[in-house]
Structures are given as C-alpha cells and as structure tokens.
mmCIF file of C-alpha atoms in Angstrom:
data_model
loop_
_atom_site.group_PDB
_atom_site.id
_atom_site.type_symbol
_atom_site.label_atom_id
_atom_site.label_comp_id
_atom_site.label_asym_id
_atom_site.label_seq_id
_atom_site.Cartn_x
_atom_site.Cartn_y
_atom_site.Cartn_z
ATOM 1 C CA MET A 1 0.000 0.000 0.000
ATOM 2 C CA THR A 2 1.355 3.414 -0.896
ATOM 3 C CA GLU A 3 1.907 6.316 1.451
ATOM 4 C CA GLU A 4 -0.558 9.183 1.555
ATOM 5 C CA ARG A 5 1.051 12.546 2.231
ATOM 6 C CA LEU A 6 -0.913 15.607 3.212
ATOM 7 C CA ILE A 7 0.148 18.827 1.519
ATOM 8 C CA ILE A 8 -1.105 22.016 3.148
ATOM 9 C CA SER A 9 -1.438 24.719 0.516
ATOM 10 C CA ARG A 10 -0.229 28.255 1.144
ATOM 11 C CA LYS A 11 -3.865 29.359 0.782
ATOM 12 C CA THR A 12 -4.910 27.142 3.701
ATOM 13 C CA ASN A 13 -2.034 28.337 5.878
ATOM 14 C CA ASN A 14 -2.953 31.929 5.042
ATOM 15 C CA LYS A 15 -6.492 31.238 6.252
ATOM 16 C CA PHE A 16 -5.075 30.171 9.625
ATOM 17 C CA PHE A 17 -2.882 33.284 9.815
ATOM 18 C CA LEU A 18 -5.889 35.412 8.870
ATOM 19 C CA MET A 19 -7.845 33.778 11.700
ATOM 20 C CA ILE A 20 -5.068 34.732 14.138
ATOM 21 C CA ALA A 21 -4.914 38.278 12.734
ATOM 22 C CA VAL A 22 -8.682 38.769 13.044
ATOM 23 C CA GLY A 23 -8.470 37.406 16.591
ATOM 24 C CA VAL A 24 -5.718 39.860 17.521
ATOM 25 C CA VAL A 25 -7.678 42.799 16.036
ATOM 26 C CA LEU A 26 -10.802 41.789 18.010
ATOM 27 C CA LEU A 27 -8.710 41.376 21.155
ATOM 28 C CA ILE A 28 -7.200 44.857 20.805
ATOM 29 C CA ALA A 29 -10.642 46.325 20.077
ATOM 30 C CA GLY A 30 -12.081 44.596 23.145
ATOM 31 C CA ILE A 31 -9.249 45.867 25.353
ATOM 32 C CA ILE A 32 -9.674 49.443 24.049
ATOM 33 C CA PHE A 33 -13.451 49.331 24.690
ATOM 34 C CA MET A 34 -12.927 48.006 28.212
ATOM 35 C CA ALA A 35 -10.187 50.496 29.005
ATOM 36 C CA ALA A 36 -12.325 53.358 27.702
ATOM 37 C CA GLY A 37 -15.482 52.158 29.484
ATOM 38 C CA GLY A 38 -13.745 51.415 32.782
ATOM 39 C CA GLY A 39 -14.204 47.675 33.156
ATOM 40 C CA ALA A 40 -16.925 45.480 31.763
ATOM 41 C CA GLY A 41 -19.801 47.669 32.799
ATOM 42 C CA HIS A 42 -21.634 45.241 35.109
ATOM 43 C CA GLY A 43 -19.458 45.603 38.158
ATOM 44 C CA GLU A 44 -20.575 48.912 39.609
ATOM 45 C CA ALA A 45 -24.063 47.706 40.481
ATOM 46 C CA ALA A 46 -22.792 44.620 42.283
ATOM 47 C CA GLY A 47 -20.848 46.761 44.729
ATOM 48 C CA HIS A 48 -17.395 45.619 43.722
ATOM 49 C CA GLU A 49 -14.659 46.917 41.486
ATOM 50 C CA PRO A 50 -15.346 45.913 37.880
ATOM 51 C CA ALA A 51 -12.788 43.472 36.476
ATOM 52 C CA SER A 52 -9.912 45.081 34.585
ATOM 53 C CA TRP A 53 -9.272 44.269 30.942
ATOM 54 C CA SER A 54 -6.045 42.496 31.944
ATOM 55 C CA LYS A 55 -7.916 40.151 34.293
ATOM 56 C CA ARG A 56 -10.462 39.366 31.610
ATOM 57 C CA LEU A 57 -7.647 38.717 29.121
ATOM 58 C CA PHE A 58 -5.757 36.376 31.491
ATOM 59 C CA VAL A 59 -8.893 34.394 32.308
ATOM 60 C CA ASN A 60 -9.659 33.990 28.597
ATOM 61 C CA LEU A 61 -6.103 32.913 27.818
ATOM 62 C CA TRP A 62 -6.353 30.329 30.592
ATOM 63 C CA LEU A 63 -9.764 29.082 29.442
ATOM 64 C CA ASN A 64 -8.705 28.567 25.822
ATOM 65 C CA ASN A 65 -5.381 27.060 26.758
ATOM 66 C CA VAL A 66 -6.936 24.467 29.061
ATOM 67 C CA TYR A 67 -9.504 23.608 26.383
ATOM 68 C CA PHE A 68 -7.053 23.210 23.482
ATOM 69 C CA THR A 69 -4.385 21.504 25.614
ATOM 70 C CA GLY A 70 -7.010 18.933 26.569
ATOM 71 C CA ILE A 71 -7.868 18.216 22.932
ATOM 72 C CA ALA A 72 -4.155 17.877 22.088
ATOM 73 C CA LEU A 73 -3.651 15.465 24.984
ATOM 74 C CA ILE A 74 -6.665 13.378 23.958
ATOM 75 C CA GLY A 75 -4.871 12.747 20.648
ATOM 76 C CA THR A 76 -2.182 10.794 22.497
ATOM 77 C CA PHE A 77 -4.757 9.162 24.792
ATOM 78 C CA PHE A 78 -6.838 7.966 21.806
ATOM 79 C CA VAL A 79 -3.805 6.385 20.136
ATOM 80 C CA ALA A 80 -2.710 4.741 23.396
ATOM 81 C CA VAL A 81 -6.163 3.241 23.919
ATOM 82 C CA GLN A 82 -6.150 1.815 20.383
ATOM 83 C CA TYR A 83 -2.760 0.153 20.959
ATOM 84 C CA VAL A 84 -3.653 -1.353 24.326
ATOM 85 C CA ALA A 85 -6.991 -2.627 22.983
ATOM 86 C CA TYR A 86 -5.217 -4.243 19.970
ATOM 87 C CA ALA A 87 -7.727 -2.322 17.839
ATOM 88 C CA GLY A 88 -7.628 -2.862 14.092
ATOM 89 C CA TRP A 89 -10.474 -0.675 12.837
ATOM 90 C CA SER A 90 -8.793 2.598 13.795
ATOM 91 C CA VAL A 91 -5.454 2.093 12.033
ATOM 92 C CA LEU A 92 -6.402 4.341 9.089
ATOM 93 C CA ILE A 93 -7.347 7.269 11.333
ATOM 94 C CA LYS A 94 -4.680 6.895 14.013
ATOM 95 C CA ARG A 95 -2.318 9.405 12.416
ATOM 96 C CA VAL A 96 -4.961 12.132 12.700
ATOM 97 C CA ALA A 97 -5.111 11.639 16.475
ATOM 98 C CA LEU A 98 -1.317 11.448 16.728
ATOM 99 C CA ALA A 99 -0.938 14.879 15.113
ATOM 100 C CA LEU A 100 -3.232 16.624 17.634
ATOM 101 C CA ASN A 101 -0.504 16.576 20.282
ATOM 102 C CA TYR A 102 1.728 18.953 18.279
ATOM 103 C CA PHE A 103 0.000 21.730 20.234
ATOM 104 C CA LEU A 104 1.180 20.413 23.632
ATOM 105 C CA PRO A 105 4.533 22.294 23.802
ATOM 106 C CA ILE A 106 2.745 25.553 22.871
ATOM 107 C CA GLY A 107 0.065 24.841 25.480
ATOM 108 C CA GLY A 108 2.712 24.210 28.137
ATOM 109 C CA ALA A 109 4.564 27.450 27.376
ATOM 110 C CA VAL A 110 1.376 29.548 27.354
ATOM 111 C CA MET A 111 0.147 27.990 30.586
ATOM 112 C CA LEU A 112 3.403 28.738 32.383
ATOM 113 C CA VAL A 113 3.506 32.362 31.208
ATOM 114 C CA VAL A 114 -0.176 33.045 31.953
ATOM 115 C CA PHE A 115 0.119 31.581 35.456
ATOM 116 C CA LEU A 116 3.298 33.529 36.257
ATOM 117 C CA PHE A 117 1.844 36.852 35.095
ATOM 118 C CA GLY A 118 -1.882 36.402 35.665
ATOM 119 C CA GLY A 119 -2.093 33.804 38.449
ATOM 120 C CA HIS A 120 -3.504 36.312 40.964
ATOM 121 C CA ASP A 121 -6.274 37.253 38.538
ATOM 122 C CA ILE A 122 -7.356 33.655 37.995
ATOM 123 C CA PHE A 123 -6.713 31.898 41.311
ATOM 124 C CA HIS A 124 -7.888 33.346 44.605
ATOM 125 C CA TRP A 125 -5.639 30.953 46.558
ATOM 126 C CA THR A 126 -2.447 32.602 45.232
ATOM 127 C CA HIS A 127 -2.854 35.619 47.556
ATOM 128 C CA ASP A 128 -0.471 35.502 50.542
ATOM 129 C CA TYR A 129 -2.820 37.303 52.957
ATOM 130 C CA LEU A 130 -5.155 34.258 52.972
ATOM 131 C CA TYR A 131 -2.492 32.320 54.894
ATOM 132 C CA ASP A 132 -1.549 35.049 57.410
ATOM 133 C CA ILE A 133 -3.440 34.349 60.634
ATOM 134 C CA ASN A 134 -3.016 37.971 61.754
ATOM 135 C CA ASP A 135 -4.669 39.342 58.622
ATOM 136 C CA ASP A 136 -8.410 40.068 58.633
ATOM 137 C CA ARG A 137 -8.697 38.265 55.302
ATOM 138 C CA TYR A 138 -7.176 35.019 56.651
ATOM 139 C CA ASP A 139 -9.077 32.001 55.314
ATOM 140 C CA PRO A 140 -8.750 28.815 57.413
ATOM 141 C CA ILE A 141 -10.200 26.588 54.668
ATOM 142 C CA ILE A 142 -7.777 27.765 51.993
ATOM 143 C CA ALA A 143 -4.885 27.800 54.511
ATOM 144 C CA GLY A 144 -5.731 24.154 55.225
ATOM 145 C CA LYS A 145 -5.179 23.288 51.570
ATOM 146 C CA SER A 146 -1.804 25.047 51.376
ATOM 147 C CA GLY A 147 0.131 21.778 51.399
ATOM 148 C CA TYR A 148 -1.189 21.057 47.919
ATOM 149 C CA LEU A 149 -2.260 24.499 46.706
ATOM 150 C CA ASN A 150 0.923 26.540 46.850
ATOM 151 C CA THR A 151 2.623 28.297 43.969
ATOM 152 C CA ALA A 152 5.865 26.278 43.995
ATOM 153 C CA PHE A 153 4.168 22.856 44.048
ATOM 154 C CA PHE A 154 1.588 24.043 41.495
ATOM 155 C CA LEU A 155 4.379 25.011 39.059
ATOM 156 C CA ILE A 156 6.275 21.769 39.682
ATOM 157 C CA ARG A 157 3.127 19.777 38.894
ATOM 158 C CA MET A 158 2.461 21.836 35.757
ATOM 159 C CA VAL A 159 5.980 21.236 34.403
ATOM 160 C CA LEU A 160 5.720 17.544 35.317
ATOM 161 C CA TYR A 161 2.376 17.087 33.522
ATOM 162 C CA PHE A 162 3.555 18.678 30.297
ATOM 163 C CA GLY A 163 6.957 17.010 30.490
ATOM 164 C CA LEU A 164 5.396 13.543 30.745
ATOM 165 C CA TRP A 165 2.666 14.174 28.176
ATOM 166 C CA ILE A 166 5.071 15.587 25.592
ATOM 167 C CA TRP A 167 7.657 12.867 26.219
ATOM 168 C CA PHE A 168 5.175 10.028 25.716
ATOM 169 C CA SER A 169 3.654 11.750 22.668
ATOM 170 C CA LEU A 170 7.112 12.059 21.082
ATOM 171 C CA TRP A 171 7.931 8.466 21.975
ATOM 172 C CA LEU A 172 4.775 7.090 20.349
ATOM 173 C CA ARG A 173 5.368 9.286 17.302
ATOM 174 C CA LYS A 174 8.973 8.056 17.012
ATOM 175 C CA GLU A 175 7.837 4.419 17.050
ATOM 176 C CA ALA A 176 5.163 5.181 14.428
ATOM 177 C CA LEU A 177 7.810 6.648 12.103
ATOM 178 C CA ASN A 178 10.160 3.710 12.770
ATOM 179 C CA GLU A 179 7.368 1.357 11.753
ATOM 180 C CA ASP A 180 6.922 3.270 8.469
ATOM 181 C CA LEU A 181 10.620 2.945 7.715
ATOM 182 C CA ASN A 182 11.469 -0.546 8.950
ATOM 183 C CA GLY A 183 8.233 -2.537 8.933
ATOM 184 C CA GLY A 184 7.981 -5.609 11.159
ATOM 185 C CA THR A 185 6.121 -5.788 14.454
ATOM 186 C CA ASN A 186 8.848 -4.522 16.819
ATOM 187 C CA SER A 187 7.595 -0.948 16.858
ATOM 188 C CA TYR A 188 4.026 -2.136 17.250
ATOM 189 C CA HIS A 189 4.751 -4.197 20.367
ATOM 190 C CA LYS A 190 6.897 -1.437 21.805
ATOM 191 C CA SER A 191 4.074 1.054 21.226
ATOM 192 C CA ILE A 192 1.708 -1.171 23.216
ATOM 193 C CA ARG A 193 4.096 -1.137 26.193
ATOM 194 C CA ILE A 194 4.582 2.663 25.949
ATOM 195 C CA SER A 195 0.807 3.143 25.735
ATOM 196 C CA ALA A 196 0.137 0.977 28.791
ATOM 197 C CA ILE A 197 2.514 3.085 30.897
ATOM 198 C CA PHE A 198 1.108 6.322 29.455
ATOM 199 C CA LEU A 199 -2.488 5.354 30.292
ATOM 200 C CA VAL A 200 -1.608 4.887 33.972
ATOM 201 C CA ILE A 201 0.123 8.293 34.023
ATOM 202 C CA PHE A 202 -2.775 9.853 32.117
ATOM 203 C CA GLY A 203 -5.293 8.408 34.571
ATOM 204 C CA ILE A 204 -3.600 10.256 37.426
ATOM 205 C CA THR A 205 -2.485 13.468 35.703
ATOM 206 C CA SER A 206 -5.752 14.114 33.829
ATOM 207 C CA SER A 207 -7.535 14.272 37.198
ATOM 208 C CA THR A 208 -4.897 16.211 39.132
ATOM 209 C CA SER A 209 -4.452 18.732 36.305
ATOM 210 C CA ALA A 210 -8.243 19.252 36.305
ATOM 211 C CA TRP A 211 -8.093 19.949 40.060
ATOM 212 C CA ASP A 212 -5.202 22.348 39.571
ATOM 213 C CA TRP A 213 -6.300 24.273 36.507
ATOM 214 C CA VAL A 214 -10.080 24.307 36.839
ATOM 215 C CA LEU A 215 -11.334 23.144 40.245
ATOM 216 C CA SER A 216 -8.976 25.303 42.309
ATOM 217 C CA ILE A 217 -10.532 28.447 40.771
ATOM 218 C CA ASP A 218 -13.460 27.829 43.155
ATOM 219 C CA THR A 219 -11.112 27.122 46.051
ATOM 220 C CA HIS A 220 -13.679 26.421 48.785
ATOM 221 C CA TRP A 221 -15.785 24.071 46.710
ATOM 222 C CA PHE A 222 -14.748 20.561 45.787
ATOM 223 C CA SER A 223 -16.160 17.583 43.977
ATOM 224 C CA THR A 224 -14.769 14.056 43.967
ATOM 225 C CA MET A 225 -16.136 13.631 40.424
ATOM 226 C CA PHE A 226 -14.488 16.713 38.998
ATOM 227 C CA GLY A 227 -11.505 14.944 37.432
ATOM 228 C CA TRP A 228 -13.891 12.639 35.592
ATOM 229 C CA TYR A 229 -16.033 15.567 34.539
ATOM 230 C CA VAL A 230 -13.165 17.506 32.944
ATOM 231 C CA PHE A 231 -11.842 14.315 31.357
ATOM 232 C CA ALA A 232 -15.286 13.585 29.844
ATOM 233 C CA SER A 233 -15.438 17.103 28.384
ATOM 234 C CA TRP A 234 -11.902 16.829 26.954
ATOM 235 C CA TRP A 235 -12.539 13.303 25.624
ATOM 236 C CA VAL A 236 -15.748 14.204 23.768
ATOM 237 C CA SER A 237 -14.080 17.342 22.333
ATOM 238 C CA GLY A 238 -11.056 15.285 21.235
ATOM 239 C CA LEU A 239 -13.246 12.644 19.571
ATOM 240 C CA ALA A 240 -15.186 15.402 17.801
ATOM 241 C CA ALA A 241 -11.923 16.979 16.605
ATOM 242 C CA ILE A 242 -10.631 13.628 15.268
ATOM 243 C CA THR A 243 -13.936 12.861 13.527
ATOM 244 C CA LEU A 244 -14.232 16.325 11.989
ATOM 245 C CA THR A 245 -10.637 16.182 10.715
ATOM 246 C CA VAL A 246 -11.155 12.741 9.163
ATOM 247 C CA ILE A 247 -14.239 14.064 7.329
ATOM 248 C CA ILE A 248 -12.505 17.238 6.101
ATOM 249 C CA LEU A 249 -9.473 15.244 4.891
ATOM 250 C CA LYS A 250 -11.754 12.764 3.138
ATOM 251 C CA GLN A 251 -13.712 15.573 1.457
ATOM 252 C CA ASN A 252 -10.404 16.953 0.168
ATOM 253 C CA GLY A 253 -9.406 13.679 -1.453
ATOM 254 C CA TYR A 254 -7.254 12.194 1.323
ATOM 255 C CA LEU A 255 -7.808 9.058 3.443
ATOM 256 C CA LYS A 256 -9.232 7.218 0.423
ATOM 257 C CA MET A 257 -9.414 3.910 2.327
ATOM 258 C CA VAL A 258 -11.603 5.355 5.084
ATOM 259 C CA ASN A 259 -15.233 4.440 4.470
ATOM 260 C CA ALA A 260 -18.664 4.729 6.073
ATOM 261 C CA ASN A 261 -17.789 1.927 8.503
ATOM 262 C CA HIS A 262 -14.959 3.917 10.067
ATOM 263 C CA LEU A 263 -17.189 6.996 10.274
ATOM 264 C CA HIS A 264 -19.875 4.845 11.896
ATOM 265 C CA ASP A 265 -17.442 3.809 14.636
ATOM 266 C CA LEU A 266 -16.310 7.389 15.206
ATOM 267 C CA GLY A 267 -19.970 8.423 15.303
ATOM 268 C CA LYS A 268 -20.660 5.743 17.916
ATOM 269 C CA PHE A 269 -17.789 7.067 20.027
ATOM 270 C CA VAL A 270 -19.066 10.648 19.834
ATOM 271 C CA PHE A 271 -22.642 9.517 20.566
ATOM 272 C CA ALA A 272 -21.681 7.264 23.478
ATOM 273 C CA PHE A 273 -19.362 9.702 25.206
ATOM 274 C CA SER A 274 -21.795 12.592 24.851
ATOM 275 C CA ILE A 275 -24.077 10.416 26.984
ATOM 276 C CA PHE A 276 -21.174 9.584 29.318
ATOM 277 C CA TRP A 277 -20.419 13.297 29.812
ATOM 278 C CA THR A 278 -24.084 13.902 30.636
ATOM 279 C CA TYR A 279 -24.087 10.995 33.080
ATOM 280 C CA ILE A 280 -21.128 12.515 34.939
ATOM 281 C CA TRP A 281 -22.691 15.999 34.762
ATOM 282 C CA PHE A 282 -26.000 14.764 36.151
ATOM 283 C CA SER A 283 -24.459 12.556 38.842
ATOM 284 C CA GLN A 284 -22.439 15.483 40.152
ATOM 285 C CA PHE A 285 -25.402 17.868 40.006
ATOM 286 C CA LEU A 286 -27.937 15.479 41.553
ATOM 287 C CA LEU A 287 -25.848 14.686 44.643
ATOM 288 C CA TYR A 288 -25.385 18.337 45.504
ATOM 289 C CA TRP A 289 -28.962 19.300 44.691
ATOM 290 C CA TYR A 290 -30.403 16.473 46.792
ATOM 291 C CA ALA A 291 -28.205 17.136 49.845
ATOM 292 C CA ASN A 292 -28.831 20.894 49.488
ATOM 293 C CA MET A 293 -25.953 21.938 51.757
ATOM 294 C CA PRO A 294 -25.119 25.646 51.356
ATOM 295 C CA GLU A 295 -21.338 25.204 51.046
ATOM 296 C CA GLU A 296 -21.874 22.623 48.283
ATOM 297 C CA VAL A 297 -24.733 24.086 46.244
ATOM 298 C CA ILE A 298 -23.065 27.501 45.971
ATOM 299 C CA TYR A 299 -21.215 26.237 42.901
ATOM 300 C CA PHE A 300 -24.493 25.609 41.100
ATOM 301 C CA THR A 301 -26.428 28.602 42.443
ATOM 302 C CA GLU A 302 -23.665 30.853 41.086
ATOM 303 C CA ARG A 303 -24.267 29.340 37.662
ATOM 304 C CA LEU A 304 -28.048 28.963 37.788
ATOM 305 C CA SER A 305 -29.462 31.985 39.552
ATOM 306 C CA GLY A 306 -26.553 33.957 41.027
ATOM 307 C CA ASN A 307 -24.459 36.635 39.295
ATOM 308 C CA ASN A 308 -27.628 38.405 38.106
ATOM 309 C CA GLY A 309 -28.637 35.243 36.264
ATOM 310 C CA GLN A 310 -26.198 35.884 33.441
ATOM 311 C CA TYR A 311 -24.951 32.271 33.314
ATOM 312 C CA THR A 312 -28.412 30.674 33.374
ATOM 313 C CA TRP A 313 -28.785 30.449 29.589
ATOM 314 C CA ILE A 314 -25.302 28.919 29.222
ATOM 315 C CA PHE A 315 -26.119 26.393 31.961
ATOM 316 C CA TYR A 316 -29.115 25.088 29.996
ATOM 317 C CA ALA A 317 -27.576 25.550 26.539
ATOM 318 C CA ASN A 318 -24.651 23.419 27.747
ATOM 319 C CA LEU A 319 -27.013 20.454 28.202
ATOM 320 C CA VAL A 320 -28.908 21.034 24.978
ATOM 321 C CA VAL A 321 -25.849 21.398 22.733
ATOM 322 C CA ASN A 322 -23.660 18.743 24.371
ATOM 323 C CA PHE A 323 -26.298 16.120 25.106
ATOM 324 C CA VAL A 324 -29.764 16.599 23.585
ATOM 325 C CA PHE A 325 -28.539 17.609 20.128
ATOM 326 C CA PRO A 326 -25.909 14.835 19.567
ATOM 327 C CA PHE A 327 -28.211 12.292 21.224
ATOM 328 C CA LEU A 328 -31.159 12.970 18.910
ATOM 329 C CA VAL A 329 -29.179 13.556 15.713
ATOM 330 C CA LEU A 330 -26.800 10.581 15.994
ATOM 331 C CA MET A 331 -29.331 8.088 17.303
ATOM 332 C CA THR A 332 -29.884 6.287 13.994
ATOM 333 C CA ARG A 333 -27.360 4.084 12.246
ATOM 334 C CA ASP A 334 -27.534 6.139 9.042
ATOM 335 C CA ALA A 335 -26.768 9.441 10.771
ATOM 336 C CA LYS A 336 -23.494 8.043 12.119
ATOM 337 C CA ARG A 337 -22.443 7.093 8.587
ATOM 338 C CA GLN A 338 -23.206 10.422 6.917
ATOM 339 C CA MET A 339 -20.469 13.007 6.736
ATOM 340 C CA ILE A 340 -22.806 15.983 6.815
ATOM 341 C CA MET A 341 -24.555 14.802 10.005
ATOM 342 C CA LEU A 342 -21.267 14.055 11.742
ATOM 343 C CA LYS A 343 -19.839 17.373 10.597
ATOM 344 C CA ILE A 344 -22.740 19.375 12.059
ATOM 345 C CA VAL A 345 -22.691 17.457 15.353
ATOM 346 C CA THR A 346 -18.902 17.586 15.846
ATOM 347 C CA ILE A 347 -18.775 21.345 15.202
ATOM 348 C CA ALA A 348 -21.660 21.838 17.667
ATOM 349 C CA ILE A 349 -19.877 19.692 20.276
ATOM 350 C CA LEU A 350 -16.585 21.572 19.885
ATOM 351 C CA ILE A 351 -18.357 24.897 20.431
ATOM 352 C CA GLY A 352 -20.544 23.419 23.181
ATOM 353 C CA HIS A 353 -17.626 22.092 25.220
ATOM 354 C CA TRP A 354 -15.788 25.389 24.911
ATOM 355 C CA PHE A 355 -18.833 26.841 26.662
ATOM 356 C CA ASP A 356 -18.665 24.000 29.171
ATOM 357 C CA PHE A 357 -15.172 25.185 30.190
ATOM 358 C CA TYR A 358 -16.387 28.786 30.069
ATOM 359 C CA LEU A 359 -19.043 27.847 32.614
ATOM 360 C CA MET A 360 -16.471 26.116 34.809
ATOM 361 C CA MET A 361 -14.154 29.126 34.947
ATOM 362 C CA MET A 362 -15.991 32.428 34.513
ATOM 363 C CA PRO A 363 -18.318 32.500 37.565
ATOM 364 C CA GLY A 364 -15.365 31.922 39.903
ATOM 365 C CA THR A 365 -13.125 34.534 38.283
ATOM 366 C CA LEU A 366 -15.001 37.338 36.512
ATOM 367 C CA ARG A 367 -18.376 36.770 38.214
ATOM 368 C CA THR A 368 -20.826 39.402 36.868
ATOM 369 C CA ASP A 369 -18.137 40.995 34.679
ATOM 370 C CA ALA A 370 -17.970 38.065 32.261
ATOM 371 C CA GLY A 371 -19.592 38.165 28.866
ATOM 372 C CA ILE A 372 -19.150 37.009 25.297
ATOM 373 C CA GLY A 373 -17.436 40.002 23.736
ATOM 374 C CA PHE A 374 -14.553 40.903 21.464
ATOM 375 C CA ILE A 375 -12.001 39.657 24.011
ATOM 376 C CA GLU A 376 -13.618 36.197 24.232
ATOM 377 C CA ILE A 377 -14.081 35.764 20.481
ATOM 378 C CA GLY A 378 -10.646 37.229 19.724
ATOM 379 C CA THR A 379 -8.793 34.955 22.154
ATOM 380 C CA ALA A 380 -10.668 31.891 20.877
ATOM 381 C CA LEU A 381 -9.794 32.734 17.245
ATOM 382 C CA VAL A 382 -6.104 33.261 18.043
ATOM 383 C CA PHE A 383 -5.930 29.907 19.828
ATOM 384 C CA LEU A 384 -7.869 28.117 17.095
ATOM 385 C CA GLY A 385 -5.523 29.514 14.422
ATOM 386 C CA VAL A 386 -2.384 28.542 16.352
ATOM 387 C CA PHE A 387 -3.824 25.100 17.139
ATOM 388 C CA LEU A 388 -4.669 24.456 13.464
ATOM 389 C CA LEU A 389 -1.174 25.539 12.354
ATOM 390 C CA ALA A 390 0.441 23.128 14.831
ATOM 391 C CA PHE A 391 -2.033 20.315 14.085
ATOM 392 C CA THR A 392 -1.744 20.535 10.276
ATOM 393 C CA LYS A 393 2.045 20.697 10.582
ATOM 394 C CA GLY A 394 1.843 17.459 12.538
ATOM 395 C CA LEU A 395 -0.357 15.879 9.873
ATOM 396 C CA THR A 396 2.167 16.684 7.116
ATOM 397 C CA LYS A 397 5.101 15.144 9.042
ATOM 398 C CA ALA A 398 4.265 11.536 8.262
ATOM 399 C CA SER A 399 2.181 9.417 5.926
ATOM 400 C CA LEU A 400 -1.538 9.642 6.764
ATOM 401 C CA VAL A 401 -1.696 5.881 6.276
ATOM 402 C CA PRO A 402 0.605 3.778 8.508
ATOM 403 C CA VAL A 403 1.766 1.602 5.598
ATOM 404 C CA ASN A 404 3.548 -1.051 7.706
ATOM 405 C CA HIS A 405 1.063 -1.355 10.547
ATOM 406 C CA PRO A 406 0.342 -5.075 11.190
ATOM 407 C CA PHE A 407 -3.429 -4.444 11.322
ATOM 408 C CA LEU A 408 -3.638 -2.240 8.237
ATOM 409 C CA GLU A 409 -5.494 -4.832 6.156
ATOM 410 C CA GLU A 410 -8.037 -5.308 8.920
ATOM 411 C CA SER A 411 -8.732 -1.580 8.933
ATOM 412 C CA VAL A 412 -9.042 -1.380 5.144
ATOM 413 C CA HIS A 413 -11.627 -4.199 5.138
ATOM 414 C CA HIS A 414 -13.378 -2.988 8.295
ATOM 415 C CA HIS A 415 -17.130 -3.554 8.169
ATOM 416 C CA VAL A 416 -19.842 -2.908 10.742
#
C-alpha cells in the first residue's frame, strides 16, 4: 500500500494566519473598549470593582489554553487506547489523532507564562494574605489546603504534567515513524508497552491537572467527580476533533481507504461519550442538589441563579448542545455514517464544550463581569488559528496511512 502525504497549501495556511490576525484585532478592540469604558460595565451595580481588561484577558487565555491543551492530549490518549486494545479498525485514522498533540509544547509554554503573570487574577488561593493568621482576610479553609495548593508545588506539577505528556507523545510518534521505515512488528509491540505506561500516568495526571487548573478556581468548593467531569469534556471534544478532521481530509481527497464503517465507529464514540459526559454531569449535580448543603450548592447557584442570572442560559444551553442535540441527531445508524450529520454534530460539540469550560471558569473569576465580547471571540480565534497551524504541521510530518502497521489490512476491510 502506498503512502498518503498531506500537503497544506499556502492558501490554507494563510487562512489560519488570517484567523489569528482577526483574533488579535478583536482582542485589541475589546481591550480598548474596556479600558475606555472602565471595566466590563456590570461591576458597579454589584458593589465591587469591575474586572480590569487584563484580568479578563488572562482568564480567557487560561480558558482557551486548558480547552485546546485537553484536545491535544486526547490525541495521544486515543492512540494509546487503540494500541492497548489491539484495535484494528482505527489504524487508518490513528495518524490524525497522533498529530493533535503537536500543540502540547505551545500549550505548556502559554500555561506557564499566563500563570506567572496572571495567576492572581485567575486563582484566589495565590494571595499571601489568605495564609496570614493575623490578617483580617485570613481564610482557614484555603490555609488548610496550602500543602497542595501553593505556587511552587503548582508550578512543579504543571511542568511535570507537560513534560510527561510531551515525552510520551514524542515516543509514540517516534515508534510510528520507525514502523513506516522498517516494517515488522517490533515498533508495534513497543508502542503497546509505551501506551500501557502512558495510560496509567494519564489516569492520574488528567484528574490532578483538572483539580489544579479548573477546580482550584473555586477554592472552597470541591467535587470528587471533577476529574472525571473535565476528562469527559476533553474526551468528547477530542473525539469530535478527530472525527471532523477525518471528514474534512476525506472531502479533500485524502484518506481514500476510510469508508462509512470507520465513520460509523467514530460516530458511535461521539454519541456514546456525549451520553457519558451527561451521566457525569448529572451525577455530580444530583448529589449536591439532593443534599442541598449551602457550602456545596453555591457552585451551582452561582451558575443557575446567582451573578444576576447571566450564566443561566449557558447552563441550559450546555445540556442542549452537548447532550440533547448529539443524542437525537446521531441516534440512527444512518446518521453516524453520513459526513454531513457528523460534521454538524462535531462542530456543535466543539463549540458546546468550549462553553462548558467557560461555565467552569468564569463565575469563579469574573463573576458578573464576564460576557461574550470581542475579548472572548478574539482569544478563541487566536488559539484556534495557532492550534490548526500546529495540528496541520503534525499531519504533514508523516504518511496519513501507517503503511507497515500489522493491522492495516483489517482496517481497510473494516465492516460494521
């Protein structure tokens, strides 16, 4: 079987650069409007200082970086799962997932810089006065968590997460390229061993990174299901990104061997894990709602009725876009095999789960000063453009078809 190489035209690359440029222009416009208007405009009524443009910018950088880093990481996770499961069907699409992780080094660098410069704006627990017993603002609950939530340990964990994720991603990629060059099953068996170790590390770090980067924003509140919840959101977004990319490549004349059966399996994944995300969402919500303890339900009241009710529509839209819509549209066998249906659903899911992360982060940081304005749209466009540049570069680095994979024939003749 011959190699299939992706060539990204200059026109396509220019589209990505244009996306980044438009994002930067919107960002600058948003900052100018906020600076001129003195904050976001909602803050005065609530009796607190309105959030500065810099705080809003840092929170948006953090939100987008966590979202896109998660999708990049899921690329490696997806490939590792396929190896450990001895899966044959996914061989033809594995290279798409493997290219997602090209964003990880960028994500790591951005995360480090944003935390060092904007940590105080995002995380309440970073303020020293909370730990000083003689200060009026001393907080015994946050002080009690200082063994885990302290700046030095937080940074060590961050560097460790990215170090491990990038190392394993590179290692799997190296074995994939070796397989292309040398054939045989050595690289395949080695990849299974690498994947098994990675999955254990992923199991731990995906949860702890969710606690660090998302849960600790609402420092008083905690949920034992939160690691699962963030993982479910990342996983569905990653599956949607893989599926959408496979469809776009196929529509542009690549991945000729991929057929409706492969799309059907990807559709089943997206369908099933949209339900899984909802199951985690509902389980977490129901336990708090039923117990109705003030220190626990505050997380949900802030999102449902608090903050002048400005998050209420996102709270409900989150469920409609990420559960009801994929559930109803992808229910039939035919829908999972049609590119147009999958394309609509995956785009909706990718937007929907961005809002899911928005809902996790904004009420605890910007409170009533959040909104969907130029700064939000601009930051998202810049990140999307950078992510697509890194991702497409990854796709061009190797053959889209792993020509010497031992299960290639099984994937080509895959039928469900």
